[in-house]
PDB file of C-alpha atoms in Angstrom:
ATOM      1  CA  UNK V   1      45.058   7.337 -27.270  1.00 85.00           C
ATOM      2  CA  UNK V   2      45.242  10.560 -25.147  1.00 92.00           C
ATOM      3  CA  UNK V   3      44.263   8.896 -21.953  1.00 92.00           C
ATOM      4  CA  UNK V   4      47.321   6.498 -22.464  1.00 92.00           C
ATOM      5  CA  UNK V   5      49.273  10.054 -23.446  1.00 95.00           C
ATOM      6  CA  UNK V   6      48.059  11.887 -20.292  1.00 95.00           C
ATOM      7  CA  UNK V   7      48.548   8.692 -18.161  1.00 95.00           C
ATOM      8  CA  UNK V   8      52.539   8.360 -19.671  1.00 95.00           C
ATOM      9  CA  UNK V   9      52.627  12.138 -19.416  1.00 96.00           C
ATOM     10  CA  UNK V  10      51.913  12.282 -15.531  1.00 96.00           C
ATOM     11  CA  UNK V  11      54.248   9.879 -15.103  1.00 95.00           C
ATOM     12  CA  UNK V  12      51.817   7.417 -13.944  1.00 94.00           C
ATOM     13  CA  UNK V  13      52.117   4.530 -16.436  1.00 93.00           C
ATOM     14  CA  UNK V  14      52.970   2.310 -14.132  1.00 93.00           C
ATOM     15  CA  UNK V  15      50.162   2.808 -11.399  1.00 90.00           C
ATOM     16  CA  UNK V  16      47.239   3.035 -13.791  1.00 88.00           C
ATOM     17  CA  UNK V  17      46.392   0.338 -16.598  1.00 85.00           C
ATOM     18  CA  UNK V  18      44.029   1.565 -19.609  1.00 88.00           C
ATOM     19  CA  UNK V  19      41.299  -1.035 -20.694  1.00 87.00           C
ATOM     20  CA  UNK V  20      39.764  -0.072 -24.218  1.00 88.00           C
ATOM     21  CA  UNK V  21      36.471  -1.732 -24.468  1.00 89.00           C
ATOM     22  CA  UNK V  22      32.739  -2.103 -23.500  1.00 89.00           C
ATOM     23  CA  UNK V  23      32.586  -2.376 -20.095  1.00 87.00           C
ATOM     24  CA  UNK V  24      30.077  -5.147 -20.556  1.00 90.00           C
ATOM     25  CA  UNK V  25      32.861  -6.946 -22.248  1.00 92.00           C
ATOM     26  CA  UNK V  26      35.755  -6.714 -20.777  1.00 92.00           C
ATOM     27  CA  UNK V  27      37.798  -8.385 -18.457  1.00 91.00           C
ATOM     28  CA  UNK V  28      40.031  -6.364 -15.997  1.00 91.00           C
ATOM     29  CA  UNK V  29      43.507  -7.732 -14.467  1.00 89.00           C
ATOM     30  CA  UNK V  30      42.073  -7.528 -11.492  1.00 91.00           C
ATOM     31  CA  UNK V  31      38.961  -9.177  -9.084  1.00 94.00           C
ATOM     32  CA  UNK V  32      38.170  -5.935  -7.436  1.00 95.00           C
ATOM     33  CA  UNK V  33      38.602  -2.037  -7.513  1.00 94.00           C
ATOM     34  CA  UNK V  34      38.670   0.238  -5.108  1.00 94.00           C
ATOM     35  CA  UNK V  35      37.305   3.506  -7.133  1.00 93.00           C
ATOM     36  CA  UNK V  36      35.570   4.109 -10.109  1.00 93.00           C
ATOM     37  CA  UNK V  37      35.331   7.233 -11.796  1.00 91.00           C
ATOM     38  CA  UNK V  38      32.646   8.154 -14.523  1.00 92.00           C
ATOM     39  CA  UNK V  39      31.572  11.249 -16.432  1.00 91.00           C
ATOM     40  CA  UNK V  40      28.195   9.222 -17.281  1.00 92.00           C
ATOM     41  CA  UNK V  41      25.797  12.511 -16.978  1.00 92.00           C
ATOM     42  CA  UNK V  42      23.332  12.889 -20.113  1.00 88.00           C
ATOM     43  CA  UNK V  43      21.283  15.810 -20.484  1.00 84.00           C
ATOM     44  CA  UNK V  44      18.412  15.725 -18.510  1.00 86.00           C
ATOM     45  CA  UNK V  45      20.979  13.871 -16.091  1.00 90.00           C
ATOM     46  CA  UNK V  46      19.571  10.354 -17.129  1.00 89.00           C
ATOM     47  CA  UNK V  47      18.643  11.176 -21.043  1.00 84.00           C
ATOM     48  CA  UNK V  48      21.366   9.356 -22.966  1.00 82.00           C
ATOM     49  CA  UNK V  49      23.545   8.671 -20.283  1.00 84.00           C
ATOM     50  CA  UNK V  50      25.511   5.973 -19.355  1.00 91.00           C
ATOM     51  CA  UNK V  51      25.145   5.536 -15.608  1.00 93.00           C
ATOM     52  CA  UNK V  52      23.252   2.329 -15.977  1.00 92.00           C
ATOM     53  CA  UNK V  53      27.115   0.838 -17.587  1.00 93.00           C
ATOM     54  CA  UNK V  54      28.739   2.720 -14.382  1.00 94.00           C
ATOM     55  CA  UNK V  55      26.309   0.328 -12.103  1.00 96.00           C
ATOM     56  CA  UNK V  56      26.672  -2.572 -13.863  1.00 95.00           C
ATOM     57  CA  UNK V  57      31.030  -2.054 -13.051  1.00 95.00           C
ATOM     58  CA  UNK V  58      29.925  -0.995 -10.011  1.00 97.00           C
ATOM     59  CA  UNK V  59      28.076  -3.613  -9.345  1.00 96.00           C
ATOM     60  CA  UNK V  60      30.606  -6.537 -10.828  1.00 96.00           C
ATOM     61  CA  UNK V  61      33.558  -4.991  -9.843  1.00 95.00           C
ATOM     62  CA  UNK V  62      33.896  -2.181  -6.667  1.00 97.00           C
ATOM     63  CA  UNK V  63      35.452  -3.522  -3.720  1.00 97.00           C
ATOM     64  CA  UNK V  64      33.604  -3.568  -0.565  1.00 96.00           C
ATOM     65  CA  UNK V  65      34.083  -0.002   0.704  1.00 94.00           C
ATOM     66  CA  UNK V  66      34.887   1.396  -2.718  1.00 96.00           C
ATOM     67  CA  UNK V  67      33.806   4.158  -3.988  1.00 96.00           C
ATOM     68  CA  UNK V  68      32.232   5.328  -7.116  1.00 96.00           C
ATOM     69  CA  UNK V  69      32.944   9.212  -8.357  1.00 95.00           C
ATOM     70  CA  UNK V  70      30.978  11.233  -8.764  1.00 96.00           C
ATOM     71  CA  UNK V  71      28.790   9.458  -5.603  1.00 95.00           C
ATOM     72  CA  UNK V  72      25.315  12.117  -5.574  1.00 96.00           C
ATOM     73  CA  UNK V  73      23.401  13.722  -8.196  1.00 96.00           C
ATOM     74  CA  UNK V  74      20.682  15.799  -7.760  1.00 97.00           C
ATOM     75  CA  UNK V  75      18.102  16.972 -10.262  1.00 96.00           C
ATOM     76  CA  UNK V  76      16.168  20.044 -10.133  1.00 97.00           C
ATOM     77  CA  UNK V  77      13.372  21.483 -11.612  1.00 97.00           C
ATOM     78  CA  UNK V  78      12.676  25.530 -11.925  1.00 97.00           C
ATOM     79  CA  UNK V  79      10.094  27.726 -14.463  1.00 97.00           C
ATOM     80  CA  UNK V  80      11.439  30.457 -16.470  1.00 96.00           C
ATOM     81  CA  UNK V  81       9.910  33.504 -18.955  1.00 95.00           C
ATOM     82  CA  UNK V  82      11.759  33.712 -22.107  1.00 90.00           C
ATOM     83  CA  UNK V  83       9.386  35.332 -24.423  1.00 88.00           C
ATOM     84  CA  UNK V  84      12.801  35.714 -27.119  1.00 88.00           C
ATOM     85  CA  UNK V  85      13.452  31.828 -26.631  1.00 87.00           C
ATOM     86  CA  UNK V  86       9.561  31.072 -27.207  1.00 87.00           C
ATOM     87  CA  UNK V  87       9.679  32.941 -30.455  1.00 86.00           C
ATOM     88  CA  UNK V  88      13.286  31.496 -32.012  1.00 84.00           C
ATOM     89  CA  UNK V  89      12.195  27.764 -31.301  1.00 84.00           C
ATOM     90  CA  UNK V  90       8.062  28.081 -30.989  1.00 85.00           C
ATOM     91  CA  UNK V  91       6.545  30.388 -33.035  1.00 87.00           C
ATOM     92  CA  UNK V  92       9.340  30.768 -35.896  1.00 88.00           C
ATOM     93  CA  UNK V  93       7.598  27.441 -37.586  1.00 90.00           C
ATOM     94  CA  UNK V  94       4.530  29.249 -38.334  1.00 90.00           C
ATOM     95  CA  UNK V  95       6.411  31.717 -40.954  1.00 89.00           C
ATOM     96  CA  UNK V  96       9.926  29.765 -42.058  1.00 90.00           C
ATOM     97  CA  UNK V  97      10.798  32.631 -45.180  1.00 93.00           C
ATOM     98  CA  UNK V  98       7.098  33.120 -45.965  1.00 93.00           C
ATOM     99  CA  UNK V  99       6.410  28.995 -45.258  1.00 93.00           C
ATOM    100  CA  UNK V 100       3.913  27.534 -43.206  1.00 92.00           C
ATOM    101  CA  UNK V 101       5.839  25.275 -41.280  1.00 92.00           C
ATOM    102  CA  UNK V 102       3.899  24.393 -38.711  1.00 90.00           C
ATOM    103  CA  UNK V 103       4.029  21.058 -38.813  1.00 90.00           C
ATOM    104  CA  UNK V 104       7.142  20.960 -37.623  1.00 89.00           C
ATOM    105  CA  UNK V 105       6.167  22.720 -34.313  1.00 87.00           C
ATOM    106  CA  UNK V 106       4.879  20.020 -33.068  1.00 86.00           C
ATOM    107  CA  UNK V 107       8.400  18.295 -33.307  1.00 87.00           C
ATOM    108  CA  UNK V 108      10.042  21.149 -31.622  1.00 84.00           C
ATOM    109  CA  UNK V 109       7.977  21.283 -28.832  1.00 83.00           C
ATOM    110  CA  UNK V 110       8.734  17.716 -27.610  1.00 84.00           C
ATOM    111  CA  UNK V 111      12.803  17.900 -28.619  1.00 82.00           C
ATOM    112  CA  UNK V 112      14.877  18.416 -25.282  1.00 81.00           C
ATOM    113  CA  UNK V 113      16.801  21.744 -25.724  1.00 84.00           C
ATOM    114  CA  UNK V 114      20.151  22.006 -24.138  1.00 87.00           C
ATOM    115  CA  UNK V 115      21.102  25.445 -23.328  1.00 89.00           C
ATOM    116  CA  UNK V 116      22.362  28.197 -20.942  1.00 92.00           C
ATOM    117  CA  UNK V 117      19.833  29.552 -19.169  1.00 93.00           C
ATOM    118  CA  UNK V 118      20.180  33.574 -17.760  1.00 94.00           C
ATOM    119  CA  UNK V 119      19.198  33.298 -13.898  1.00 95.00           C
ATOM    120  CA  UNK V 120      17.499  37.009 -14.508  1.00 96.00           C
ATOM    121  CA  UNK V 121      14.760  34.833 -16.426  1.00 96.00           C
ATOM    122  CA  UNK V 122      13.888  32.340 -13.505  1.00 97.00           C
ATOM    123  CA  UNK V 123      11.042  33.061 -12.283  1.00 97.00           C
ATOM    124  CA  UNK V 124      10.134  30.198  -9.648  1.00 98.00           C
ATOM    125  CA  UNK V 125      12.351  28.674  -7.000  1.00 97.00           C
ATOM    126  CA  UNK V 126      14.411  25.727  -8.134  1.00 97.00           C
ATOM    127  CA  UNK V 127      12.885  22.232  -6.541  1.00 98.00           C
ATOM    128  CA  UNK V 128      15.092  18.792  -6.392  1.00 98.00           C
ATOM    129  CA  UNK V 129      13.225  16.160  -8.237  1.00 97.00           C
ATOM    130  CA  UNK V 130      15.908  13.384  -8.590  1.00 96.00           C
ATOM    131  CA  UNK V 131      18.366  12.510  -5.802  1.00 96.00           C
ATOM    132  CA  UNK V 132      20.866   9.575  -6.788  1.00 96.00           C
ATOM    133  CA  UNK V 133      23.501   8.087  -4.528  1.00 97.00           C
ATOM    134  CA  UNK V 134      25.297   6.263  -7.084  1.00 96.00           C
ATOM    135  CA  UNK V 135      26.953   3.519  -4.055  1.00 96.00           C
ATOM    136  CA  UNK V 136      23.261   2.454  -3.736  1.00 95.00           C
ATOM    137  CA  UNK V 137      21.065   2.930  -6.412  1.00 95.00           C
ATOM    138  CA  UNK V 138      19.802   0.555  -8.863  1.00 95.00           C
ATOM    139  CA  UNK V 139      18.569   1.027 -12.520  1.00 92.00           C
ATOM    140  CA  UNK V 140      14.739   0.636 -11.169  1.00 93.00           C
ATOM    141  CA  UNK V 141      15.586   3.966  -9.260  1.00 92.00           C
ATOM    142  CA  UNK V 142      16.184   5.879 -12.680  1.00 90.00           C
ATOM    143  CA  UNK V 143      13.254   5.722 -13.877  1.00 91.00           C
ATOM    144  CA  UNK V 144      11.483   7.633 -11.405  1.00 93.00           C
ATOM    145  CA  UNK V 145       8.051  10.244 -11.182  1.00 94.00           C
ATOM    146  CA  UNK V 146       8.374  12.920  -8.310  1.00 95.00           C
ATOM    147  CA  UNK V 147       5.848  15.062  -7.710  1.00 96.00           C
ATOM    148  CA  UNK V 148       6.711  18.901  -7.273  1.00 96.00           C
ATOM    149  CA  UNK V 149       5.144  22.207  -6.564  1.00 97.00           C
ATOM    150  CA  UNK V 150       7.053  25.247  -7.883  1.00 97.00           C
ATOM    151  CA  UNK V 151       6.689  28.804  -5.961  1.00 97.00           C
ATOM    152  CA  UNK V 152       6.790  31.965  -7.962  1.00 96.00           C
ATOM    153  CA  UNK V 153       9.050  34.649  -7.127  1.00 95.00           C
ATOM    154  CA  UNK V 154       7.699  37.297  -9.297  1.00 95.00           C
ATOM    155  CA  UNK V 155       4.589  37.765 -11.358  1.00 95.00           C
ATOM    156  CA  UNK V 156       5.229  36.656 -15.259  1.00 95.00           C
ATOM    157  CA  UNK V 157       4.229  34.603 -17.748  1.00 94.00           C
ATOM    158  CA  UNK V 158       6.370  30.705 -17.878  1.00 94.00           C
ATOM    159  CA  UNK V 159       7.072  29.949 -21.262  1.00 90.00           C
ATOM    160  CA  UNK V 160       9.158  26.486 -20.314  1.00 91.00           C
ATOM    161  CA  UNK V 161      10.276  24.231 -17.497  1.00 93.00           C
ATOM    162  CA  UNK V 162      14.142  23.724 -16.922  1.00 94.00           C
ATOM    163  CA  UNK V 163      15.738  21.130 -15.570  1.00 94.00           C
ATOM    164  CA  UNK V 164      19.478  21.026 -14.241  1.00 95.00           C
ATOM    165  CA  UNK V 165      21.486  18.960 -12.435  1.00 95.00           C
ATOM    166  CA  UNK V 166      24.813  18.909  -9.968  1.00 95.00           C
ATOM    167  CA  UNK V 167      27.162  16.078  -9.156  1.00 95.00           C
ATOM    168  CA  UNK V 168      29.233  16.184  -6.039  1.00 95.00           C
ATOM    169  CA  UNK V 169      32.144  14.240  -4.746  1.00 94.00           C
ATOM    170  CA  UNK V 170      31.306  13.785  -1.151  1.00 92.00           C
ATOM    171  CA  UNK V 171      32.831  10.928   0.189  1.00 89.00           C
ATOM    172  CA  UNK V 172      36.510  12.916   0.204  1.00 87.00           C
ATOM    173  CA  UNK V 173      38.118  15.090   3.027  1.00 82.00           C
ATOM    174  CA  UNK V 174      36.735  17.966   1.359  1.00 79.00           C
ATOM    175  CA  UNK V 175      33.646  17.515  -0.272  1.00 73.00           C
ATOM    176  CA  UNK V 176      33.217  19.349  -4.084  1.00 72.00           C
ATOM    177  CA  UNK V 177      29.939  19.873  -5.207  1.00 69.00           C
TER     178      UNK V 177
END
């Protein structure tokens, strides 16, 4: 209900029509579009996202010479010492209020963490791992192995790997991103 509020509010009611609906299961008003825009990004990029729904529309429904938005993402990969962040989410299991938890480590250490990172704690150079243009790419490019080498900037100990990730509008008269 907000988009139709925005939409109404911006006076554009009556240049852009709202579907509600799984885009696998609806039908739009019209053969073809000219632009589709998606905020599909999970964490990791691809984790829990929803860019393989944006191809499918893509696919079914963008116009020849359409354009989806956001059109590139990259993924990169860097190495970072956080000795405070190892001890709050590694080694707090092995004494939980005088409890052995242990166990539970294990768990931890394979659960994604989604967090800001300080770039004072980076201790590598960042590498791309992932490049997606989203006008081309199919769901057998998502799932993907890239092989990477990682330079150090300073001498320190890594405690965990970080991956981020940038979108970018570049097929505009001023690229963003």
């Amino acid at each position: 209900e907000q988009a139709r509020r925005i939409v109404k509010d911006n006076g554009m009611a009556d240049k852009i029509t709202l579907i509600r609906g799984k885009m696998e299961e609806i039908e739009l008003p019209v053969e073809k579009v000219d632009i589709i825009v998606s905020e599909w990004m999970g964490y990791f990029l691809l984790y829990e996202s929803m860019l393989n729904t944006v191809l499918y529309a893509r696919d079914r429904w963008l116009a020849p010479g359409g354009v989806v938005f956001p059109d590139k993402a990259v993924m990169y990969l860097c190495a970072v010492e956080d000795e405070q962040m190892k001890y709050e989410r590694i080694d707090f299991w092995e004494n939980v209020y005088g409890f052995d938890m242990r166990a539970l480590k294990e768990v931890a250490l394979k659960e994604p963490v989604v967090d800001v990172v300080d770039p004072k704690l980076v201790v590598t150079d960042s590498v791309p791992i992932l490049n997606i243009d989203l006008q081309k790419c199919t769901e057998a490019d998502l799932s993907f192995s890239s092989p990477f080498r990682l330079r150090a900037n300073r001498r320190d100990y890594v405690h965990t790997l970080v991956a981020y990730f940038e979108c970018a509008f570049t097929r505009v008269h001023k690229p963003l991103g």
